[in-house]
Amino acid sequence: MAKDSELLRGSALLEQKELRQVPQSVCSVSCTPGFHKVLREGQPACCYDCVPCADGEITNGTDLSVCLKCGEDAWSNEVKNMCIPRAIDFLSYEEPMGATLASISAVLSLLTLIILCIFSIHRDTPIVRANNRDLSYLLLVSLMLCFLCPFLFIGRPSRWTCLLRQITFGLVFSLSISCILAKTLTVIVAFKATKPNSSLKKWFGTRTSIYLIIFCTMFQLIICTMWLSTKPPYSGVNASSSLKIIIQCYEGSVLLFCFMLGYMGFLAGFSFILAFLSRNLPDSFNEARHITFSLLVFVSVWLSFIPAYLSTQGKNMVSVEVFAILASSSGLLACIFLPKVYIILLRPDMNSKSYLLNKK
């Protein structure tokens, strides 16, 4: 009997001890870091679901109800339990793509300077004097500036580089195409106005070519001035990507940016049509034919540039534009000047008056 009473007394004490303890819920397990609690509707507060945090948010403790949002310069890791810094993305000189494009730009600008020196040394030879050597000098200088333009696109974008890169690009390319247009008109006038005292030759002389270049370039300058005075380009941050912050230049006024490109395309298209129509003229050094090929390359590059430019972003978009600048400028330089350099350096017998007379 004593043993039974002791057992009853022990069970009573155990029941009292259990009543004093807080009952533990077995409805839901604890939410680990990276998850947050979401209460189940219509059920007790101890019943909840563990839901993963959204991208860019974390929880670093257990059973947290709210996820913490990472800062603008950070992002959540894969398990959403800590924020990691995002990489800064732009086309820099340190990475292979930027270094390669900068090296190509420097080499091509140096090559253009060498060709300009060759033309200056042989300025009194027939091949240099043909079709206005002053226009050739000006075109070479403008092409050298075109090859130097990519240095404004490579590197961390700033307020001034964003202001200068597109404006400089539009002006120097308009100058180059204006020079080609003037050279094409010079070829046409030279072989259409065959009479010694032709009024057409007097009307379209050297000064007229310079005036035409100034007029065509000034029109582009007006567009660029309107662009700068209304909605100029600016540098900004694109944080839409999860793992990197893209620093890039924004056009400001997309309409005026399209006007600038459209005007440049109009000059190139008009020059191409004139050069194509005059390609069969009896030019001693095939100037019109060379111009036709160069503008064909130029137009093809920029037509393929537009969809590629619109389908990329960040440093890839900048790389596409730099590649288009280098490719189109190289096409103009190679098609117009390299055949003449070949004759000057390797075929001096063709660079003579007797050769010209026999060819005519």
Short mmCIF file of C-alpha atoms in Angstrom, two decimals:
data_model
loop_
_atom_site.label_atom_id
_atom_site.label_comp_id
_atom_site.label_asym_id
_atom_site.label_seq_id
_atom_site.Cartn_x
_atom_site.Cartn_y
_atom_site.Cartn_z
CA MET A 1 0.00 0.00 0.00
CA ALA A 2 2.87 2.33 0.82
CA LYS A 3 4.39 1.71 -2.55
CA ASP A 4 1.09 2.44 -4.32
CA SER A 5 0.69 5.71 -2.46
CA GLU A 6 4.23 6.77 -3.37
CA LEU A 7 3.54 6.01 -7.03
CA LEU A 8 0.34 8.06 -6.95
CA ARG A 9 2.13 10.92 -5.24
CA GLY A 10 4.94 10.86 -7.86
CA SER A 11 2.55 10.87 -10.81
CA ALA A 12 0.68 13.83 -9.31
CA LEU A 13 3.92 15.80 -8.92
CA LEU A 14 4.86 15.00 -12.55
CA GLU A 15 1.49 16.20 -13.79
CA GLN A 16 1.85 19.49 -11.86
CA LYS A 17 5.36 20.00 -13.32
CA GLU A 18 4.11 19.45 -16.87
CA LEU A 19 1.25 21.91 -16.30
CA ARG A 20 3.72 24.61 -15.26
CA GLN A 21 5.72 24.24 -18.53
CA VAL A 22 4.69 26.17 -21.72
CA PRO A 23 3.37 23.73 -24.31
CA GLN A 24 5.50 23.54 -27.46
CA SER A 25 3.83 23.67 -30.86
CA VAL A 26 4.53 20.93 -33.32
CA CYS A 27 2.48 22.59 -36.11
CA SER A 28 5.53 24.22 -37.82
CA VAL A 29 9.30 23.90 -37.63
CA SER A 30 11.60 26.91 -37.18
CA CYS A 31 12.40 28.96 -40.27
CA THR A 32 16.13 28.96 -41.03
CA PRO A 33 18.10 32.01 -42.30
CA GLY A 34 17.05 32.88 -45.83
CA PHE A 35 13.36 32.25 -45.06
CA HIS A 36 10.68 34.28 -43.30
CA LYS A 37 7.46 33.30 -41.53
CA VAL A 38 4.07 33.69 -43.20
CA LEU A 39 1.09 32.84 -40.95
CA ARG A 40 -1.42 30.35 -42.21
CA GLU A 41 -4.84 31.92 -42.57
CA GLY A 42 -7.45 30.60 -40.15
CA GLN A 43 -4.95 28.66 -38.05
CA PRO A 44 -3.24 29.39 -34.70
CA ALA A 45 -0.27 31.74 -34.53
CA CYS A 46 2.06 28.82 -34.05
CA CYS A 47 1.20 27.54 -37.52
CA TYR A 48 3.08 29.25 -40.32
CA ASP A 49 4.91 28.57 -43.58
CA CYS A 50 8.62 29.25 -44.24
CA VAL A 51 8.83 31.29 -47.46
CA PRO A 52 12.16 32.14 -49.18
CA CYS A 53 13.14 35.80 -49.25
CA ALA A 54 12.88 37.63 -52.57
CA ASP A 55 15.97 38.53 -54.62
CA GLY A 56 17.84 41.37 -52.95
CA GLU A 57 16.46 40.52 -49.48
CA ILE A 58 17.87 38.38 -46.65
CA THR A 59 17.19 37.04 -43.15
CA ASN A 60 20.17 36.29 -40.90
CA GLY A 61 18.27 34.69 -38.01
CA THR A 62 15.63 32.04 -37.33
CA ASP A 63 11.86 32.55 -37.24
CA LEU A 64 12.01 36.13 -38.59
CA SER A 65 8.78 37.55 -39.95
CA VAL A 66 10.26 40.16 -42.31
CA CYS A 67 13.14 39.98 -44.78
CA LEU A 68 15.73 42.75 -44.73
CA LYS A 69 16.43 44.55 -48.02
CA CYS A 70 20.05 44.89 -49.17
CA GLY A 71 21.48 48.30 -49.98
CA GLU A 72 21.70 49.71 -53.51
CA ASP A 73 25.34 48.63 -53.88
CA ALA A 74 24.72 45.06 -52.61
CA TRP A 75 22.67 41.97 -53.45
CA SER A 76 21.60 38.78 -51.70
CA ASN A 77 23.61 35.60 -52.09
CA GLU A 78 22.14 32.32 -53.34
CA VAL A 79 20.86 31.14 -49.91
CA LYS A 80 19.54 34.66 -49.04
CA ASN A 81 21.27 34.81 -45.64
CA MET A 82 23.75 37.67 -46.33
CA CYS A 83 24.27 40.67 -48.65
CA ILE A 84 27.27 40.69 -50.97
CA PRO A 85 28.63 43.78 -52.80
CA ARG A 86 27.75 44.12 -56.48
CA ALA A 87 30.49 44.57 -59.10
CA ILE A 88 30.86 47.92 -60.90
CA ASP A 89 30.53 47.33 -64.64
CA PHE A 90 31.89 49.57 -67.43
CA LEU A 91 34.32 49.21 -70.34
CA SER A 92 37.71 49.79 -68.74
CA TYR A 93 41.25 49.81 -70.06
CA GLU A 94 42.22 46.99 -67.68
CA GLU A 95 39.97 44.33 -69.20
CA PRO A 96 40.91 42.56 -72.46
CA MET A 97 38.13 44.06 -74.59
CA GLY A 98 38.88 47.65 -73.58
CA ALA A 99 42.63 47.21 -73.94
CA THR A 100 42.24 45.60 -77.37
CA LEU A 101 39.95 48.33 -78.71
CA ALA A 102 42.23 51.06 -77.32
CA SER A 103 45.29 49.45 -78.92
CA ILE A 104 43.56 49.11 -82.31
CA SER A 105 42.44 52.74 -82.10
CA ALA A 106 45.98 53.93 -81.34
CA VAL A 107 47.52 51.84 -84.14
CA LEU A 108 45.00 53.01 -86.75
CA SER A 109 45.38 56.68 -85.78
CA LEU A 110 49.17 56.30 -86.06
CA LEU A 111 48.76 54.61 -89.47
CA THR A 112 46.59 57.51 -90.64
CA LEU A 113 49.26 59.97 -89.51
CA ILE A 114 51.90 58.02 -91.44
CA ILE A 115 49.74 58.10 -94.60
CA LEU A 116 49.29 61.85 -94.13
CA CYS A 117 53.07 62.25 -93.92
CA ILE A 118 53.52 60.16 -97.08
CA PHE A 119 51.02 62.31 -98.96
CA SER A 120 52.70 65.47 -97.70
CA ILE A 121 56.15 64.28 -98.81
CA HIS A 122 54.84 63.30 -102.27
CA ARG A 123 52.45 66.24 -102.54
CA ASP A 124 53.68 67.25 -106.02
CA THR A 125 53.21 63.82 -107.61
CA PRO A 126 50.26 63.25 -109.97
CA ILE A 127 48.44 60.74 -107.73
CA VAL A 128 48.37 63.17 -104.80
CA ARG A 129 47.45 66.18 -106.90
CA ALA A 130 44.60 64.31 -108.56
CA ASN A 131 41.18 65.20 -107.17
CA ASN A 132 42.26 68.00 -104.86
CA ARG A 133 45.09 67.15 -102.45
CA ASP A 134 43.81 69.64 -99.86
CA LEU A 135 40.64 67.57 -99.52
CA SER A 136 42.78 64.47 -99.08
CA TYR A 137 44.72 66.14 -96.27
CA LEU A 138 41.52 67.25 -94.55
CA LEU A 139 39.95 63.80 -94.93
CA LEU A 140 43.02 62.14 -93.41
CA VAL A 141 42.96 64.51 -90.45
CA SER A 142 39.24 63.85 -89.88
CA LEU A 143 39.81 60.07 -90.10
CA MET A 144 42.59 60.35 -87.54
CA LEU A 145 40.14 62.12 -85.23
CA CYS A 146 37.61 59.32 -85.88
CA PHE A 147 40.17 56.75 -84.76
CA LEU A 148 40.82 58.77 -81.59
CA CYS A 149 37.09 58.95 -80.70
CA PRO A 150 37.02 55.53 -78.96
CA PHE A 151 39.21 56.90 -76.15
CA LEU A 152 36.14 58.92 -75.05
CA PHE A 153 34.11 55.69 -74.86
CA ILE A 154 36.59 53.56 -72.92
CA GLY A 155 36.98 54.14 -69.19
CA ARG A 156 34.63 55.03 -66.34
CA PRO A 157 31.85 57.29 -67.72
CA SER A 158 31.76 60.79 -66.26
CA ARG A 159 29.75 63.91 -66.92
CA TRP A 160 32.26 65.33 -69.41
CA THR A 161 32.99 62.13 -71.29
CA CYS A 162 29.26 61.53 -71.70
CA LEU A 163 28.83 65.06 -73.04
CA LEU A 164 31.76 64.82 -75.45
CA ARG A 165 31.66 61.27 -76.77
CA GLN A 166 28.54 61.37 -78.95
CA ILE A 167 28.96 65.03 -79.94
CA THR A 168 32.58 64.52 -81.02
CA PHE A 169 31.67 61.31 -82.81
CA GLY A 170 28.88 63.02 -84.77
CA LEU A 171 30.96 66.06 -85.75
CA VAL A 172 34.13 64.26 -86.90
CA PHE A 173 32.19 61.67 -88.88
CA SER A 174 30.11 64.40 -90.52
CA LEU A 175 33.35 66.16 -91.41
CA SER A 176 34.73 62.95 -92.96
CA ILE A 177 31.62 62.25 -95.02
CA SER A 178 31.49 65.91 -96.11
CA CYS A 179 35.06 65.61 -97.39
CA ILE A 180 34.13 62.47 -99.32
CA LEU A 181 31.07 64.24 -100.76
CA ALA A 182 33.26 67.13 -101.88
CA LYS A 183 35.79 64.72 -103.44
CA THR A 184 32.99 62.93 -105.30
CA LEU A 185 31.59 66.20 -106.68
CA THR A 186 35.12 67.20 -107.71
CA VAL A 187 35.44 64.00 -109.74
CA ILE A 188 32.09 64.58 -111.42
CA VAL A 189 32.87 68.20 -112.25
CA ALA A 190 36.36 67.35 -113.52
CA PHE A 191 35.05 64.89 -116.10
CA LYS A 192 31.70 66.45 -116.93
CA ALA A 193 32.99 69.98 -117.51
CA THR A 194 35.49 69.20 -120.26
CA LYS A 195 35.60 72.62 -121.95
CA PRO A 196 38.58 74.81 -120.97
CA ASN A 197 36.42 77.78 -119.95
CA SER A 198 33.59 75.77 -118.48
CA SER A 199 31.50 77.72 -115.97
CA LEU A 200 30.90 74.52 -114.01
CA LYS A 201 34.60 74.18 -113.24
CA LYS A 202 34.79 77.81 -112.20
CA TRP A 203 31.71 77.45 -110.03
CA PHE A 204 32.91 74.31 -108.25
CA GLY A 205 36.51 75.05 -107.38
CA THR A 206 38.60 74.53 -104.28
CA ARG A 207 36.84 77.23 -102.30
CA THR A 208 33.44 75.82 -103.14
CA SER A 209 34.54 72.42 -101.83
CA ILE A 210 35.63 73.99 -98.55
CA TYR A 211 32.35 75.92 -98.28
CA LEU A 212 30.41 72.70 -98.86
CA ILE A 213 32.34 70.93 -96.10
CA ILE A 214 31.79 73.82 -93.70
CA PHE A 215 28.06 73.95 -94.48
CA CYS A 216 27.51 70.20 -94.03
CA THR A 217 29.50 70.12 -90.79
CA MET A 218 27.83 73.26 -89.42
CA PHE A 219 24.40 71.70 -89.89
CA GLN A 220 25.49 68.79 -87.71
CA LEU A 221 26.91 71.30 -85.22
CA ILE A 222 23.49 72.97 -85.01
CA ILE A 223 21.86 69.62 -84.19
CA CYS A 224 24.48 68.92 -81.51
CA THR A 225 24.07 72.42 -80.02
CA MET A 226 20.30 71.92 -79.76
CA TRP A 227 20.97 68.56 -78.13
CA LEU A 228 23.33 70.05 -75.53
CA SER A 229 21.05 72.99 -74.76
CA THR A 230 17.85 70.94 -74.27
CA LYS A 231 18.52 67.41 -72.98
CA PRO A 232 22.26 66.71 -73.04
CA PRO A 233 23.77 63.26 -72.46
CA TYR A 234 24.57 62.38 -68.84
CA SER A 235 26.16 59.60 -66.82
CA GLY A 236 23.98 57.37 -64.68
CA VAL A 237 23.71 54.06 -62.87
CA ASN A 238 21.70 51.11 -64.14
CA ALA A 239 20.96 48.80 -61.19
CA SER A 240 18.53 46.48 -62.99
CA SER A 241 21.07 43.66 -63.09
CA SER A 242 21.24 41.57 -59.91
CA LEU A 243 24.99 41.00 -59.60
CA LYS A 244 26.45 44.23 -61.03
CA ILE A 245 25.89 47.95 -61.17
CA ILE A 246 26.24 49.28 -64.74
CA ILE A 247 27.68 52.78 -65.05
CA GLN A 248 26.80 54.14 -68.47
CA CYS A 249 26.00 57.25 -70.47
CA TYR A 250 22.40 58.05 -71.31
CA GLU A 251 21.56 59.95 -74.50
CA GLY A 252 19.28 62.47 -72.82
CA SER A 253 17.22 63.36 -75.89
CA VAL A 254 16.82 60.15 -77.89
CA LEU A 255 15.11 62.13 -80.69
CA LEU A 256 18.09 64.45 -81.25
CA PHE A 257 20.47 61.50 -81.00
CA CYS A 258 18.51 59.85 -83.83
CA PHE A 259 18.58 63.14 -85.78
CA MET A 260 22.36 63.21 -85.47
CA LEU A 261 22.70 59.63 -86.73
CA GLY A 262 20.06 60.21 -89.40
CA TYR A 263 21.84 63.28 -90.77
CA MET A 264 25.12 61.37 -90.88
CA GLY A 265 23.36 58.54 -92.70
CA PHE A 266 21.84 61.03 -95.15
CA LEU A 267 25.27 62.44 -96.01
CA ALA A 268 26.71 58.95 -96.45
CA GLY A 269 23.77 57.78 -98.58
CA PHE A 270 23.84 60.84 -100.82
CA SER A 271 27.62 60.54 -101.28
CA PHE A 272 27.28 56.84 -102.06
CA ILE A 273 24.66 57.49 -104.75
CA LEU A 274 26.82 60.16 -106.42
CA ALA A 275 29.93 57.97 -106.26
CA PHE A 276 28.04 54.96 -107.61
CA LEU A 277 26.66 56.92 -110.55
CA SER A 278 30.12 58.27 -111.38
CA ARG A 279 32.04 55.03 -110.82
CA ASN A 280 32.57 54.46 -114.58
CA LEU A 281 34.01 57.89 -115.30
CA PRO A 282 37.50 57.67 -116.88
CA ASP A 283 39.35 58.58 -113.69
CA SER A 284 43.05 57.82 -113.93
CA PHE A 285 43.25 56.46 -110.40
CA ASN A 286 39.66 55.21 -110.03
CA GLU A 287 38.86 57.78 -107.33
CA ALA A 288 35.08 57.47 -107.74
CA ARG A 289 35.26 53.67 -107.68
CA HIS A 290 37.32 53.70 -104.49
CA ILE A 291 34.89 56.12 -102.88
CA THR A 292 31.97 53.86 -103.85
CA PHE A 293 33.56 50.84 -102.17
CA SER A 294 34.50 52.84 -99.06
CA LEU A 295 30.97 54.20 -98.61
CA LEU A 296 29.50 50.75 -99.22
CA VAL A 297 31.58 49.47 -96.30
CA PHE A 298 30.62 52.51 -94.21
CA VAL A 299 26.88 52.15 -94.78
CA SER A 300 26.95 48.37 -94.25
CA VAL A 301 28.74 48.72 -90.90
CA TRP A 302 26.32 51.31 -89.53
CA LEU A 303 23.22 49.48 -90.77
CA SER A 304 24.36 46.37 -88.89
CA PHE A 305 25.27 48.54 -85.89
CA ILE A 306 21.71 49.70 -85.16
CA PRO A 307 20.14 46.31 -84.21
CA ALA A 308 23.29 45.24 -82.36
CA TYR A 309 23.34 48.51 -80.38
CA LEU A 310 19.67 48.23 -79.40
CA SER A 311 19.96 44.60 -78.27
CA THR A 312 22.84 45.13 -75.81
CA GLN A 313 23.49 47.17 -72.68
CA GLY A 314 26.35 48.26 -70.48
CA LYS A 315 29.89 47.76 -71.67
CA ASN A 316 28.75 45.48 -74.50
CA MET A 317 26.75 48.37 -75.97
CA VAL A 318 29.81 50.63 -75.76
CA SER A 319 31.99 47.93 -77.34
CA VAL A 320 29.57 47.62 -80.27
CA GLU A 321 29.68 51.37 -80.93
CA VAL A 322 33.49 51.52 -80.65
CA PHE A 323 33.79 48.58 -83.04
CA ALA A 324 31.46 50.29 -85.53
CA ILE A 325 33.54 53.50 -85.33
CA LEU A 326 36.79 51.63 -85.96
CA ALA A 327 35.37 49.38 -88.69
CA SER A 328 33.70 52.17 -90.68
CA SER A 329 36.72 54.49 -90.40
CA SER A 330 39.04 51.65 -91.42
CA GLY A 331 36.87 51.01 -94.48
CA LEU A 332 37.18 54.64 -95.57
CA LEU A 333 40.93 54.69 -95.00
CA ALA A 334 41.63 51.36 -96.69
CA CYS A 335 39.46 51.82 -99.77
CA ILE A 336 40.41 55.43 -100.54
CA PHE A 337 44.05 55.78 -99.49
CA LEU A 338 45.78 52.39 -99.35
CA PRO A 339 45.68 51.91 -103.17
CA LYS A 340 47.35 55.30 -103.56
CA VAL A 341 49.96 54.50 -100.92
CA TYR A 342 50.69 51.27 -102.76
CA ILE A 343 51.32 53.17 -105.99
CA ILE A 344 53.45 55.85 -104.27
CA LEU A 345 55.70 53.40 -102.41
CA LEU A 346 55.75 50.26 -104.58
CA ARG A 347 54.74 51.35 -108.11
CA PRO A 348 56.37 54.75 -108.72
CA ASP A 349 56.18 54.08 -112.49
CA MET A 350 52.40 54.50 -112.26
CA ASN A 351 52.79 57.82 -110.43
CA SER A 352 53.98 59.76 -113.47
CA LYS A 353 52.58 61.98 -116.21
CA SER A 354 53.60 59.54 -118.93
CA TYR A 355 51.54 56.79 -117.30
CA LEU A 356 48.55 59.09 -117.07
CA LEU A 357 48.84 60.11 -120.73
CA ASN A 358 49.13 56.49 -121.89
CA LYS A 359 46.16 55.48 -119.73
CA LYS A 360 44.04 58.30 -121.11
#
